[in-house]
Every structure is written in structure tokens, then in C-alpha cells.
PDB file of C-alpha atoms in Angstrom:
ATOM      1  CA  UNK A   1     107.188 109.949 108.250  1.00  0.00           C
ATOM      2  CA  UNK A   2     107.525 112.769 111.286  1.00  0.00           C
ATOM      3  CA  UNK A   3     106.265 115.299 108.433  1.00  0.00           C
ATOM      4  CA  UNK A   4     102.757 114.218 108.979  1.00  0.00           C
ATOM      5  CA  UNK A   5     102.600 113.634 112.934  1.00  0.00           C
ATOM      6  CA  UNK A   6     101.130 116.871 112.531  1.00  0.00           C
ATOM      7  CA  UNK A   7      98.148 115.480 110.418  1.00  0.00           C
ATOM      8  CA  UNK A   8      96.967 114.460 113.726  1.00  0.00           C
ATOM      9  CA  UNK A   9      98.383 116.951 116.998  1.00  0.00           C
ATOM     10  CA  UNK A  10     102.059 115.912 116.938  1.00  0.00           C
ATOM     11  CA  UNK A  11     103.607 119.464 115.747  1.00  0.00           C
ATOM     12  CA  UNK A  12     107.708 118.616 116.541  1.00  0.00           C
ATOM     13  CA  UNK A  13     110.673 118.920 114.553  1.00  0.00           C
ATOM     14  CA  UNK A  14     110.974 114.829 114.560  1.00  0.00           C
ATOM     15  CA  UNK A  15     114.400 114.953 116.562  1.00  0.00           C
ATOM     16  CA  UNK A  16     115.681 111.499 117.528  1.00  0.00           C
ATOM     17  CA  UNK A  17     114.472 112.241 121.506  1.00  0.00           C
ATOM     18  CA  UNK A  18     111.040 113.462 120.237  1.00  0.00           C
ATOM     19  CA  UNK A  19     110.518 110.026 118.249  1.00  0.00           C
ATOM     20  CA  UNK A  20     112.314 107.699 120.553  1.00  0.00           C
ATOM     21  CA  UNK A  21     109.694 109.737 123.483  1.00  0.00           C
ATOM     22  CA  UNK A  22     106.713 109.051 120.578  1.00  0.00           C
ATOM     23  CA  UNK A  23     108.026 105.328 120.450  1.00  0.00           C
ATOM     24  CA  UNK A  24     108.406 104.578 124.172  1.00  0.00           C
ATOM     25  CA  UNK A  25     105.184 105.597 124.699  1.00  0.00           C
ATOM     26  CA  UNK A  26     103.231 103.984 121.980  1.00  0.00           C
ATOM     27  CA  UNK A  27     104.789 100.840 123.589  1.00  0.00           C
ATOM     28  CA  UNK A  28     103.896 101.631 127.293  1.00  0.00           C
ATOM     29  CA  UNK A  29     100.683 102.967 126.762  1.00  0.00           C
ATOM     30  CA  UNK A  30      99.234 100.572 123.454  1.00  0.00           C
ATOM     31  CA  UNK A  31      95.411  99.859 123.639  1.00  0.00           C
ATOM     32  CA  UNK A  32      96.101  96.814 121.657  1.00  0.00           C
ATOM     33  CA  UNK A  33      98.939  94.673 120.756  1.00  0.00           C
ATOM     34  CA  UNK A  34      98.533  92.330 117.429  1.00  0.00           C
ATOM     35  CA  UNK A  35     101.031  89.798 116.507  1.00  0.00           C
ATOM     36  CA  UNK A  36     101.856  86.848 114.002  1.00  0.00           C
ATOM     37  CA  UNK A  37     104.492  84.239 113.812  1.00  0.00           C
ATOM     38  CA  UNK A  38     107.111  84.461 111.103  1.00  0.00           C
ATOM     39  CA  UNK A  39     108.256  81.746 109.341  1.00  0.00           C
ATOM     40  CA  UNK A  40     111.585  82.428 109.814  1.00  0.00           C
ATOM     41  CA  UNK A  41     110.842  82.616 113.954  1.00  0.00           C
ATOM     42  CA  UNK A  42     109.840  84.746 116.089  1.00  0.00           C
ATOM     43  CA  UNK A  43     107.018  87.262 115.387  1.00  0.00           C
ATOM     44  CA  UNK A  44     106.111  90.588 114.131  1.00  0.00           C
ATOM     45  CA  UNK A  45     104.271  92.485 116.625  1.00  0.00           C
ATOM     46  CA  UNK A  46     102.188  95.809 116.016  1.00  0.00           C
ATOM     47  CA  UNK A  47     101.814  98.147 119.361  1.00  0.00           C
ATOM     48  CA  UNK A  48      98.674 100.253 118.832  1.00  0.00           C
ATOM     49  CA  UNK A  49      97.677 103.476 120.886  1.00  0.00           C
ATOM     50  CA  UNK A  50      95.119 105.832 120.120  1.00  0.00           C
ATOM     51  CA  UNK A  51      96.263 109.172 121.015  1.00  0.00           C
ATOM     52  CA  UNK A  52      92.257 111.109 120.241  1.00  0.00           C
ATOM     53  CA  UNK A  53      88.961 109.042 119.217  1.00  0.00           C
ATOM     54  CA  UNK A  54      89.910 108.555 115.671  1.00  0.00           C
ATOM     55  CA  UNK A  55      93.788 108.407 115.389  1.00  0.00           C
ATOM     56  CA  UNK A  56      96.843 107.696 116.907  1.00  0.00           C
ATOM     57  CA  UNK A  57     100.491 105.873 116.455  1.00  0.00           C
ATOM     58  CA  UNK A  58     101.115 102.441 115.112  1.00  0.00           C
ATOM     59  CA  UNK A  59     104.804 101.039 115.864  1.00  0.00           C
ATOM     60  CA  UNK A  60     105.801  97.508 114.577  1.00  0.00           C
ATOM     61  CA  UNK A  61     108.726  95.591 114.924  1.00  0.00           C
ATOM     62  CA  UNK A  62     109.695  91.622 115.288  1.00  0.00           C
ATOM     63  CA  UNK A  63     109.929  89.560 118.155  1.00  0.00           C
ATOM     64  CA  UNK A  64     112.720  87.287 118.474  1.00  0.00           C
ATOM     65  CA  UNK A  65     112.366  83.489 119.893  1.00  0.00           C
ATOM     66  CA  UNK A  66     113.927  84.949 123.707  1.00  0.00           C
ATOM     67  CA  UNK A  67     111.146  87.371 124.081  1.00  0.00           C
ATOM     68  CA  UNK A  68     113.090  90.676 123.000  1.00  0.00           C
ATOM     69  CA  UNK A  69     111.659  93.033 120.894  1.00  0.00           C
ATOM     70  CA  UNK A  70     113.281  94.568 118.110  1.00  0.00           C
ATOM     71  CA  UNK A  71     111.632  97.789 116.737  1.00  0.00           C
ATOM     72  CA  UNK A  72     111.390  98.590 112.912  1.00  0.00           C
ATOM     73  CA  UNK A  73     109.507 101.184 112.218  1.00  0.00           C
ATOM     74  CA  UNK A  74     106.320 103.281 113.420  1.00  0.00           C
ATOM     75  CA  UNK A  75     103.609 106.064 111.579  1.00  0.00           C
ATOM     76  CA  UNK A  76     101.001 107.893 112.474  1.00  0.00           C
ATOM     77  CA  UNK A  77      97.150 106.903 111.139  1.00  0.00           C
ATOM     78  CA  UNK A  78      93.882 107.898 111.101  1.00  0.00           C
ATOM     79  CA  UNK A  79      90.134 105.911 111.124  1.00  0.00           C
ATOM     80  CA  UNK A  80      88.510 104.888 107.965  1.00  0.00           C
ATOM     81  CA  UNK A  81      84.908 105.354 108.667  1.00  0.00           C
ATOM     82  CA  UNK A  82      83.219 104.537 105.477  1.00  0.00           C
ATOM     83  CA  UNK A  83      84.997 101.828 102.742  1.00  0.00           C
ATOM     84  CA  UNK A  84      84.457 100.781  99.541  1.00  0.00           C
ATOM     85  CA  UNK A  85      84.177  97.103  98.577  1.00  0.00           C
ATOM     86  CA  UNK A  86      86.543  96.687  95.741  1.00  0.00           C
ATOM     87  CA  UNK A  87      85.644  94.401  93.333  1.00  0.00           C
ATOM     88  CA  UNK A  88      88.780  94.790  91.160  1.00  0.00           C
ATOM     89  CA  UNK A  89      92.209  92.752  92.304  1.00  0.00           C
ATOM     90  CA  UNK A  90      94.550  94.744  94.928  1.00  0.00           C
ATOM     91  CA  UNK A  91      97.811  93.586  94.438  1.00  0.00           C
ATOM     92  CA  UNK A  92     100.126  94.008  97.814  1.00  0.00           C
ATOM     93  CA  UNK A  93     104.128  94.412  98.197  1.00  0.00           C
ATOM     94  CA  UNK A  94     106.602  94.814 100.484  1.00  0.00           C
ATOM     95  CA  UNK A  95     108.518  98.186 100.368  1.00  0.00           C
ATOM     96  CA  UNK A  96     112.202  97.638  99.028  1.00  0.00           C
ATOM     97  CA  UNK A  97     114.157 100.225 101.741  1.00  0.00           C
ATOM     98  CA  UNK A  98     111.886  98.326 104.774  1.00  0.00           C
ATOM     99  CA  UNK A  99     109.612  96.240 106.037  1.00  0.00           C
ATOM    100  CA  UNK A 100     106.298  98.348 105.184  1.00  0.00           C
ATOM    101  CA  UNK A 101     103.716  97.150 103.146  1.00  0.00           C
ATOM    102  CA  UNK A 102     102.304  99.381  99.605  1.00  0.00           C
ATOM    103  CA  UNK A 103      99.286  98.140  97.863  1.00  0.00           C
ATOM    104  CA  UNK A 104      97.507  98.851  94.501  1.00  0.00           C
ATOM    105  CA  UNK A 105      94.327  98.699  93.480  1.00  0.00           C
ATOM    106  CA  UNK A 106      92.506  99.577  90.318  1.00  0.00           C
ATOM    107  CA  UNK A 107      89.190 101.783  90.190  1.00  0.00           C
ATOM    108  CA  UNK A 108      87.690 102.512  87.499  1.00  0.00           C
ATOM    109  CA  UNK A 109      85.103 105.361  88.883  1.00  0.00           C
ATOM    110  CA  UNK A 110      88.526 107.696  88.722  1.00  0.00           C
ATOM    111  CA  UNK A 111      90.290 105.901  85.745  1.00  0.00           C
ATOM    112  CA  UNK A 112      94.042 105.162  87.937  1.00  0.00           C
ATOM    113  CA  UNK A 113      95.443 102.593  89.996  1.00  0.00           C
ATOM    114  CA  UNK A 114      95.417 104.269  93.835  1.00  0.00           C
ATOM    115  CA  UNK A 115      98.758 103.073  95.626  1.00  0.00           C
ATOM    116  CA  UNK A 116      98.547 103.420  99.213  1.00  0.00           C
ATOM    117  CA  UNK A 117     100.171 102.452 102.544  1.00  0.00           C
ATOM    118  CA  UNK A 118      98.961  99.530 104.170  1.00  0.00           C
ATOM    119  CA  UNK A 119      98.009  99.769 107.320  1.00  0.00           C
ATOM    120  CA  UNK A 120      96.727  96.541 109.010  1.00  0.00           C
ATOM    121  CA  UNK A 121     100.420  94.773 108.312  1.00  0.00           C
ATOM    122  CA  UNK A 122      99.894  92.018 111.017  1.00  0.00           C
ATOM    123  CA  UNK A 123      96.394  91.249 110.001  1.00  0.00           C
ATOM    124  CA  UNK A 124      97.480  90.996 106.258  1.00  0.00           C
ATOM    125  CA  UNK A 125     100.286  88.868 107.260  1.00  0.00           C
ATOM    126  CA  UNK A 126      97.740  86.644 110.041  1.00  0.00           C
ATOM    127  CA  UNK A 127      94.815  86.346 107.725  1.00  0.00           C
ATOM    128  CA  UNK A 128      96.265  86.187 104.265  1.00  0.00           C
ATOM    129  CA  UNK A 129      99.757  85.138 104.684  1.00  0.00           C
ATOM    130  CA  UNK A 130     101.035  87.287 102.948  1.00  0.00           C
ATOM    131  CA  UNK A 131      99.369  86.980  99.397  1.00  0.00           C
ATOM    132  CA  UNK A 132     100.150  89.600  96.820  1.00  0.00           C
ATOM    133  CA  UNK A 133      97.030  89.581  94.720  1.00  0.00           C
ATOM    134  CA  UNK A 134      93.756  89.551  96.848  1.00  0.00           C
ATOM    135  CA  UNK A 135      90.400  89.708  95.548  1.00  0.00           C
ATOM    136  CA  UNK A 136      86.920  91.245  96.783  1.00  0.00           C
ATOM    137  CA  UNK A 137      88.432  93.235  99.986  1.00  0.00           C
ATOM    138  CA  UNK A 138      86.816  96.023 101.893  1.00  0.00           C
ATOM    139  CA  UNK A 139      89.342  99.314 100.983  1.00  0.00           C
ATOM    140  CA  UNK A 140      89.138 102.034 103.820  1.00  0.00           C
ATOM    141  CA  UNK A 141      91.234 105.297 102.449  1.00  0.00           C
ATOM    142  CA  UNK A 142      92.568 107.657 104.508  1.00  0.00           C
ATOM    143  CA  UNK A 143      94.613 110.584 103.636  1.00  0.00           C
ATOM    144  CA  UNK A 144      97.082 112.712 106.167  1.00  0.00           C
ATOM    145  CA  UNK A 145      97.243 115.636 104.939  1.00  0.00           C
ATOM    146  CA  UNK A 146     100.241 118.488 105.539  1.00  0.00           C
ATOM    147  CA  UNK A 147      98.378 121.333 104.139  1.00  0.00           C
ATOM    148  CA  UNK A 148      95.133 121.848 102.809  1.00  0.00           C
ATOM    149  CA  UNK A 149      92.156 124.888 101.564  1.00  0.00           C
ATOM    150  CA  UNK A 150      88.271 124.957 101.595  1.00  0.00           C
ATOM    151  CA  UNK A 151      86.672 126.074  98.504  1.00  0.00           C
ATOM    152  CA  UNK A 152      83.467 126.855  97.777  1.00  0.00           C
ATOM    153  CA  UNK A 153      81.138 124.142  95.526  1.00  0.00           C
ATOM    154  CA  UNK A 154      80.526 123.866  92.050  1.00  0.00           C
ATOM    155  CA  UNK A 155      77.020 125.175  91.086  1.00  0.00           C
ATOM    156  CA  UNK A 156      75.352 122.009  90.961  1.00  0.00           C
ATOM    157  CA  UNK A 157      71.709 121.463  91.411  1.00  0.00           C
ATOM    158  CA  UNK A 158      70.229 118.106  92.466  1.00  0.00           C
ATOM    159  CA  UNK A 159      68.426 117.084  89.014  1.00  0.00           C
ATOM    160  CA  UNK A 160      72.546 117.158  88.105  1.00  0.00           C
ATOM    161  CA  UNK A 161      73.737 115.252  90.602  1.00  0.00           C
ATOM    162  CA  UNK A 162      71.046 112.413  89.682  1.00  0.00           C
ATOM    163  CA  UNK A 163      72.410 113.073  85.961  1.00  0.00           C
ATOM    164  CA  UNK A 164      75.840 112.114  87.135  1.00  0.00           C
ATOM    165  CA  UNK A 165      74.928 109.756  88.923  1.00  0.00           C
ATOM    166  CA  UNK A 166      73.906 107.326  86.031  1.00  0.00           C
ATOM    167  CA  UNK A 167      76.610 108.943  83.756  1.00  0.00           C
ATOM    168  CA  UNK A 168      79.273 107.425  86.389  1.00  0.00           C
ATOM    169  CA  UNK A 169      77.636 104.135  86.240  1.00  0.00           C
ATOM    170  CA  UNK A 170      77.077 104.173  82.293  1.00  0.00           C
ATOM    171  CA  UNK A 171      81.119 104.829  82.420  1.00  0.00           C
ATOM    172  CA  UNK A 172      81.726 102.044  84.826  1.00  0.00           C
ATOM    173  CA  UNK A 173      79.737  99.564  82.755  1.00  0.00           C
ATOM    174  CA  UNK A 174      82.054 100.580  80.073  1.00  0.00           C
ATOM    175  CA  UNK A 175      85.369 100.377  81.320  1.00  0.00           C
ATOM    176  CA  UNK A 176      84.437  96.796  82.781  1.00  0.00           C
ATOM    177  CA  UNK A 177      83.409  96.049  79.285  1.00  0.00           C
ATOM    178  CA  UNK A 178      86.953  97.989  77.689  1.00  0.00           C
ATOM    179  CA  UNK A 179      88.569  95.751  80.116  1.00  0.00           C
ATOM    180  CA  UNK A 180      87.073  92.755  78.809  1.00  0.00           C
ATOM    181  CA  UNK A 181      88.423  93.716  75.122  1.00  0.00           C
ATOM    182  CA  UNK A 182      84.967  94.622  73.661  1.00  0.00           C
ATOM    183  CA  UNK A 183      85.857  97.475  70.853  1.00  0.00           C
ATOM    184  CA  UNK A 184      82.708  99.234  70.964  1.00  0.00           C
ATOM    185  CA  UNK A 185      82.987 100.083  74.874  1.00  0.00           C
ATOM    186  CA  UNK A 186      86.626 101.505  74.239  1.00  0.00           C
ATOM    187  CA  UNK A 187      85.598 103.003  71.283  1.00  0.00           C
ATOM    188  CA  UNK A 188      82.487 105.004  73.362  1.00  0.00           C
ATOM    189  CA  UNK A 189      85.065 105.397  75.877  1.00  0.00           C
ATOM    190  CA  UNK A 190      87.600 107.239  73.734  1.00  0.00           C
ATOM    191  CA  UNK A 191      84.587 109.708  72.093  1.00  0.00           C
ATOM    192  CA  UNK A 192      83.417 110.268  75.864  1.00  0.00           C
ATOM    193  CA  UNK A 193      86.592 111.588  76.567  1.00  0.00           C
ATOM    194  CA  UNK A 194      87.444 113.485  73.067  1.00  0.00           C
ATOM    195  CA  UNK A 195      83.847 115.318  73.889  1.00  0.00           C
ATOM    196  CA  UNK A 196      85.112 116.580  77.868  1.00  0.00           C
ATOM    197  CA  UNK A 197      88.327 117.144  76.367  1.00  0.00           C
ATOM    198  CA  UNK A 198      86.651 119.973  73.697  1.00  0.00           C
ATOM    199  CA  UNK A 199      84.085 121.012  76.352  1.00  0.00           C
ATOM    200  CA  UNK A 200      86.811 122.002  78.986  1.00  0.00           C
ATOM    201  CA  UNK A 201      88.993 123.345  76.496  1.00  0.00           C
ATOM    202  CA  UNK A 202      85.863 126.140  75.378  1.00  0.00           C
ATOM    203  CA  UNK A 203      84.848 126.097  79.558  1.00  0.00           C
ATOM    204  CA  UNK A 204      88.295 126.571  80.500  1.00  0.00           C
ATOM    205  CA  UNK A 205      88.883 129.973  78.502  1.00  0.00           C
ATOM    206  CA  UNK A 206      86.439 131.902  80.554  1.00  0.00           C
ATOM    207  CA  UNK A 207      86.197 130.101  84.125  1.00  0.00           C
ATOM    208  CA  UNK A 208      88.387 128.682  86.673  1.00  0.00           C
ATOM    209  CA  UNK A 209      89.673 125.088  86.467  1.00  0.00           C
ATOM    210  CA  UNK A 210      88.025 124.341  90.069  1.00  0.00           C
ATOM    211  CA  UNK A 211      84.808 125.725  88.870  1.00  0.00           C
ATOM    212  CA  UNK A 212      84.736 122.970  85.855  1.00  0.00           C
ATOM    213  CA  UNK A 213      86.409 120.096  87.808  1.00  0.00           C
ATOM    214  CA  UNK A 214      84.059 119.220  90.872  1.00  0.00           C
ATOM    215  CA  UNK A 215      86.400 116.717  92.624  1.00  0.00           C
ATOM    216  CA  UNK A 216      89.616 115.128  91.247  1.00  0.00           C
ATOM    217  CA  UNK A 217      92.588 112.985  92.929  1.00  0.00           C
ATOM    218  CA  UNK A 218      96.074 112.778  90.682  1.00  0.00           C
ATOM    219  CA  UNK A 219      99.613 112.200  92.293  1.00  0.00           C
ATOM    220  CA  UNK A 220     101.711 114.789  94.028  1.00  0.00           C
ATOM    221  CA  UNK A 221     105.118 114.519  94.165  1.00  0.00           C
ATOM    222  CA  UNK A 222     107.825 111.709  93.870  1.00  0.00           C
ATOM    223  CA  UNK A 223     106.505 109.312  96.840  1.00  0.00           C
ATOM    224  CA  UNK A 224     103.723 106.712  94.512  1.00  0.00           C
ATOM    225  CA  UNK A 225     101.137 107.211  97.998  1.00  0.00           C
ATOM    226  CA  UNK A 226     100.960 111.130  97.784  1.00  0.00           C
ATOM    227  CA  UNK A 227      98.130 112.707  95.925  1.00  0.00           C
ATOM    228  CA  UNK A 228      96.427 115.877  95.933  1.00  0.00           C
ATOM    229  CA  UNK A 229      92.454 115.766  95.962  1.00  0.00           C
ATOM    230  CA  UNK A 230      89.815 118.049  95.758  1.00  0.00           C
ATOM    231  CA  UNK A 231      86.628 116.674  97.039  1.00  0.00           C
ATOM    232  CA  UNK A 232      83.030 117.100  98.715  1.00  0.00           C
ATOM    233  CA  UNK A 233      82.922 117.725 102.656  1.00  0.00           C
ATOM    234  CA  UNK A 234      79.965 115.152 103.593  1.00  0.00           C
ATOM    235  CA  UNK A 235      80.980 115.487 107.637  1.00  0.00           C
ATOM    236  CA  UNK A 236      83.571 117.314 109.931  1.00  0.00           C
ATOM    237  CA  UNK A 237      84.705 116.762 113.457  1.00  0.00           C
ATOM    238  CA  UNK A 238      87.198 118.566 115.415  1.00  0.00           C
ATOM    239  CA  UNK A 239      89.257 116.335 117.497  1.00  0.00           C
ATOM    240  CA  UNK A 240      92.161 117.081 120.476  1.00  0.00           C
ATOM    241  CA  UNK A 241      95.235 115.291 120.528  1.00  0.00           C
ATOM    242  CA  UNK A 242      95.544 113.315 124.614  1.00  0.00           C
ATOM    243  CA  UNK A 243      98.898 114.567 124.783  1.00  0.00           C
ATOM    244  CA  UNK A 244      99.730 117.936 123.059  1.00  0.00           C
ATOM    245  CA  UNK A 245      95.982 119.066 123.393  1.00  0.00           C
ATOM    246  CA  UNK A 246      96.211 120.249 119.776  1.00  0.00           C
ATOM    247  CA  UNK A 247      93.220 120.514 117.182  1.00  0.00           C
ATOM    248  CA  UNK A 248      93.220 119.036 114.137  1.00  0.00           C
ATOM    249  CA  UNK A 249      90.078 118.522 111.947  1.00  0.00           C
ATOM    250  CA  UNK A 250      88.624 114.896 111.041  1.00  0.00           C
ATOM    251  CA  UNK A 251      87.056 115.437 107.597  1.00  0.00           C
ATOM    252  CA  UNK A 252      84.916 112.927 105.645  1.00  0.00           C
ATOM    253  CA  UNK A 253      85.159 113.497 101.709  1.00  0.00           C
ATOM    254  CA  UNK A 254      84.430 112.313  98.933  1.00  0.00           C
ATOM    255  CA  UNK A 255      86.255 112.451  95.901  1.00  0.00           C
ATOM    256  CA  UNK A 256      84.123 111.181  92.669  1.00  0.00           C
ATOM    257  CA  UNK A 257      82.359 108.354  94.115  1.00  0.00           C
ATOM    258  CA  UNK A 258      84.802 107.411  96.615  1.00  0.00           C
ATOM    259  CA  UNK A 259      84.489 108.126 100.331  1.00  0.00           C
ATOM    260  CA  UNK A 260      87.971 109.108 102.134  1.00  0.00           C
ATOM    261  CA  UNK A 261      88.442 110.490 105.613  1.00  0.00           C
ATOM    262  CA  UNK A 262      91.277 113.246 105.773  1.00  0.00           C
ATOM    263  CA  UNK A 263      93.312 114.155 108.580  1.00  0.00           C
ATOM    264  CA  UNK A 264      94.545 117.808 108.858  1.00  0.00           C
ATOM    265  CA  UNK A 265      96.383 120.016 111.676  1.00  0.00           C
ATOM    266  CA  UNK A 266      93.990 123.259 112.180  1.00  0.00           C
ATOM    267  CA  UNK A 267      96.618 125.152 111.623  1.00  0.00           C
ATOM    268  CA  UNK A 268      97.493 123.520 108.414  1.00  0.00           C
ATOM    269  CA  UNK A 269      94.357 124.493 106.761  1.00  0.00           C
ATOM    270  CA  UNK A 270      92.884 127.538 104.797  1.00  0.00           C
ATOM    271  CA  UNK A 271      89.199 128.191 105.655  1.00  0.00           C
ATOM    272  CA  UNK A 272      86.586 127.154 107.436  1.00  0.00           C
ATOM    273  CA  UNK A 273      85.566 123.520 106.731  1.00  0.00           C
ATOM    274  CA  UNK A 274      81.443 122.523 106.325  1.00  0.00           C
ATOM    275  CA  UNK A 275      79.369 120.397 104.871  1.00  0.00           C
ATOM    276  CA  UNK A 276      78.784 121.110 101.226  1.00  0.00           C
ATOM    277  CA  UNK A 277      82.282 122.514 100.865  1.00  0.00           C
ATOM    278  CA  UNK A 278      85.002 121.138  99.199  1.00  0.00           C
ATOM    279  CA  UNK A 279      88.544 120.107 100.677  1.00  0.00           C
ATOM    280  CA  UNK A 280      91.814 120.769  98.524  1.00  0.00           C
ATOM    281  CA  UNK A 281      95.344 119.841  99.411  1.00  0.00           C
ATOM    282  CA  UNK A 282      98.327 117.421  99.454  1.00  0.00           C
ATOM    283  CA  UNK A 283      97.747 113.938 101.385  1.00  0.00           C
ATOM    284  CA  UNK A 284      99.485 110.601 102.358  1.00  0.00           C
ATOM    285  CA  UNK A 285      97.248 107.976 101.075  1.00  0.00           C
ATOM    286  CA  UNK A 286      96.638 104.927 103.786  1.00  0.00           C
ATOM    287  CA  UNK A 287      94.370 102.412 104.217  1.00  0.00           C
ATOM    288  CA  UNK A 288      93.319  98.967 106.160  1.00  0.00           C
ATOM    289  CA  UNK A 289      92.310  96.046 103.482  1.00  0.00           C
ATOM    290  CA  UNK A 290      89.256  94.202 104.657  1.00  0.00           C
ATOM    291  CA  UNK A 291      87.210  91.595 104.218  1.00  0.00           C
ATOM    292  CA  UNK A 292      83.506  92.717 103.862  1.00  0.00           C
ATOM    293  CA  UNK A 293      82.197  89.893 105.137  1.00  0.00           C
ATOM    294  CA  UNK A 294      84.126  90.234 108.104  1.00  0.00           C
TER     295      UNK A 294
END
């Protein structure tokens, strides 16, 4: 977890005095405090303190009936500025080696399930007591990210990006439809794909992959929540950590046709992000499940 304190101004070694010091003061200094009752008494309580505008720590841990508080765990997260409203099932579970939350979600814009970290625990276990399969929820992604590069954009002109527009919502029509069992949408699905398949195999002997592949989002490593993306900068901040004073970079991307805001240590990354660019590297997927009604 200390790996990506970085992601937003905590550069440390993640000793046991640097976390318990991280700890103490998330407590102390929390801008909010959420809590729920548990069934089996007591309650789980979730300390909150924003450390810059966008981010900061989160540290949970239960109450017990005599008012002392027992701490389980803490990580560091990051603001979701724009979400998507799901309309497929996301299916929530509680990690086996604590008492963290993962949650899946199907979408079929980039053809895989997404499993990230939940990060609204008390207000998934307050609002929909704890129910695995939820339906219609607001998903806000964001991705820490330990390293990262700027690239330049593919050479794509706007009558294109109209083009793919409709293409992406011809395939989406589809895969509801594949989903659904009709033959003839997995059969069109299953040419679409033999046709890319022969066009980047020609493409691919005389350019570079990043030059074919505009954006793109498949796992990294052996954790299910890490990922490495490449995707379109639509707006950057630079933002200053309240207690190191360190700079790290608040990007908004988006990666097909789904809006994420990354997290990155300036020092962590390659190049100078701007709109129009593109963002690669390695993140930890989070995000706070919502209901878009409110």
C-alpha cells in the first residue's frame, strides 16, 4: 500500500514510524469521520483527511461497544471528477487477507471486467448493507499511478473521431445483443474482430504499436486492481502535498470512452503532460460506487 503514497506527495520508505506518524495524523487531523454499526456490535469507522484539494489518506478500523478504536487498515486516494453510470451489474467482495472491499464490473466499451478497490467502504456498508451484486451505480475510477510517460497522439482528425464515435456505439449495441444470445450479433462481433486482427497484423509490420492502438487498459502484474493504460489527456492540474510540499500531477484521461483521473508523483513521470497528449504507465485502480441519482 506505502508503494503508492507517492502517487500523491508521500515519498518515504513506509517504515513502521513513518506509517504509524501517517496514521496518527489522519486520525487527529480527519475532515470527516463516517461510520456504521455492525451487526456483530460496535462500528466501523472511516477517518478521512485531505492532505491537497483532490487527495489525501483514508484509515478505517472498528469501534468496539466501550468507545475504543481498533485500527485495520488505511490507503491513500485520489478524487473522481467525472463517472460513468454503469448500467451493467457490479458485483462487490470482501478481500480474503482483510477487511477491504474489491469490486467488479463489466464494460463492454473495452470488452473486460475492471476490478478495482473500493473506496467508499462505510457508505457501501450504510447504504447497501453490504449487497454483493448492485445494479445501475455511478462508477468513479481512479488510478495511482507509480510510474508513468507522455506520448505524443495518434494522427487523428476530427471527421475520425465522429467515425469512432458511432463505430463504439454500433459495437456496444452488439455486445448487449451477444449478451442476450442473439447469433448474428456474436457472429458480427467475431468478423469485427478477425478484420482488426488482419489490419494490425499488415499496420503492425511497418509502425509502432502505440501509433495503431490510440488508448488501451489490460492488467499489469499479479494484484487483479493493477493495470497499465494508455489514454487521452482531456485536463491537468498540478497539486502540492499540505505536508511534504511535494508536486504531483492530477491528470484527467480517458481511456476508450471511459473517463479516469490519474494520480502521479512529478518525479515519477516522463514528459511533459498537456491536453491532447496521451498518458502511459502502471496504476492502482480505485473507485467510489454511487448512486446517480444521489
Amino acid at each position: 500500500m506505502h508503494s503508492f503514497l507517492k502517487s500523491i506527495g508521500y515519498t518515504c520508505k513506509g517504515t513502521p514510524t513513518e506509517l504509524e506518524e501517517l496514521i496518527k495524523n489522519t486520525l487527529l487531523k480527519a475532515d470527516y469521520k463516517k461510520e456504521v454499526a455492525l451487526e456483530r456490535g460496535g462500528k466501523m469507522v472511516e477517518y478521512i483527511r485531505f492532505t491537497s484539494e483532490d487527495s489525501g489518506i483514508i484509515v478505517v478500523g472498528e469501534e468496539d461497544e466501550e468507545g475504543r478504536y481498533h485500527y485495520k487498515y488505511y490507503f491513500p486516494f485520489g478524487v473522481g471528477r467525472a463517472g460513468i453510470n454503469n448500467e451493467e451489474e457490479v458485483f462487490v467482495n470482501k478481500k480474503v487477507d482483510s477487511d477491504a472491499y474489491m469490486a467488479m464490473c463489466d464494460d463492454s466499451r473495452i470488452g473486460i471486467s475492471l476490478i478495482f478497490y473500493v473506496v467508499n467502504v462505510v457508505d457501501f456498508m450504510r447504504i447497501y448493507k453490504g449487497e454483493k451484486c448492485l445494479e445501475n451505480k455511478s462508477v468513479q475510477f481512479v488510478g495511482l499511478a507509480d510510474t508513468g510517460k507522455i506520448i505524443l497522439p495518434t494522427q487523428v482528425y476530427v471527421e475520425d473521431r465522429e467515425k469512432q464515435k458511432k463505430e463504439i456505439k454500433k459495437k456496444n449495441k452488439l455486445v448487449a445483443e451477444a449478451k442476450k444470445g442473439n447469433p448474428e450479433a456474436i457472429e458480427n462481433l467475431t468478423l469485427d474482430d478477425i478484420t482488426r486482427y488482419a489490419i494490425v497484423s499488415q499496420r503492425i509490420m511497418k509502425e509502432d504499436i502505440l501509433s495503431i492502438v490510440e488508448t488501451s487498459i489490460v492488467p499489469y502484474g499479479s494484484e487483479s486492481d493493477m493495470y497499465k493504460i494508455t489514454g487521452n489527456i482531456e485536463d491537468v492540474r498540478k497539486e502540492e502535498n499540505a505536508d511534504t510540499k511535494e508536486a504531483f500531477w492530477h491528470l484527467t484521461v480517458r481511456v476508450d470512452e471511459i473517463p479516469m483521473d490519474i494520480y502521479i508523483n512529478s518525479n515519477d513521470l516522463m514528459g511533459e503532460p498537456l491536453v491532447g497528449r496521451r498518458f502511459r504507465g502502471n496504476i492502482w485502480l480505485q473507485a467510489e460506487v454511487t448512486d446517480p441519482k444521489g
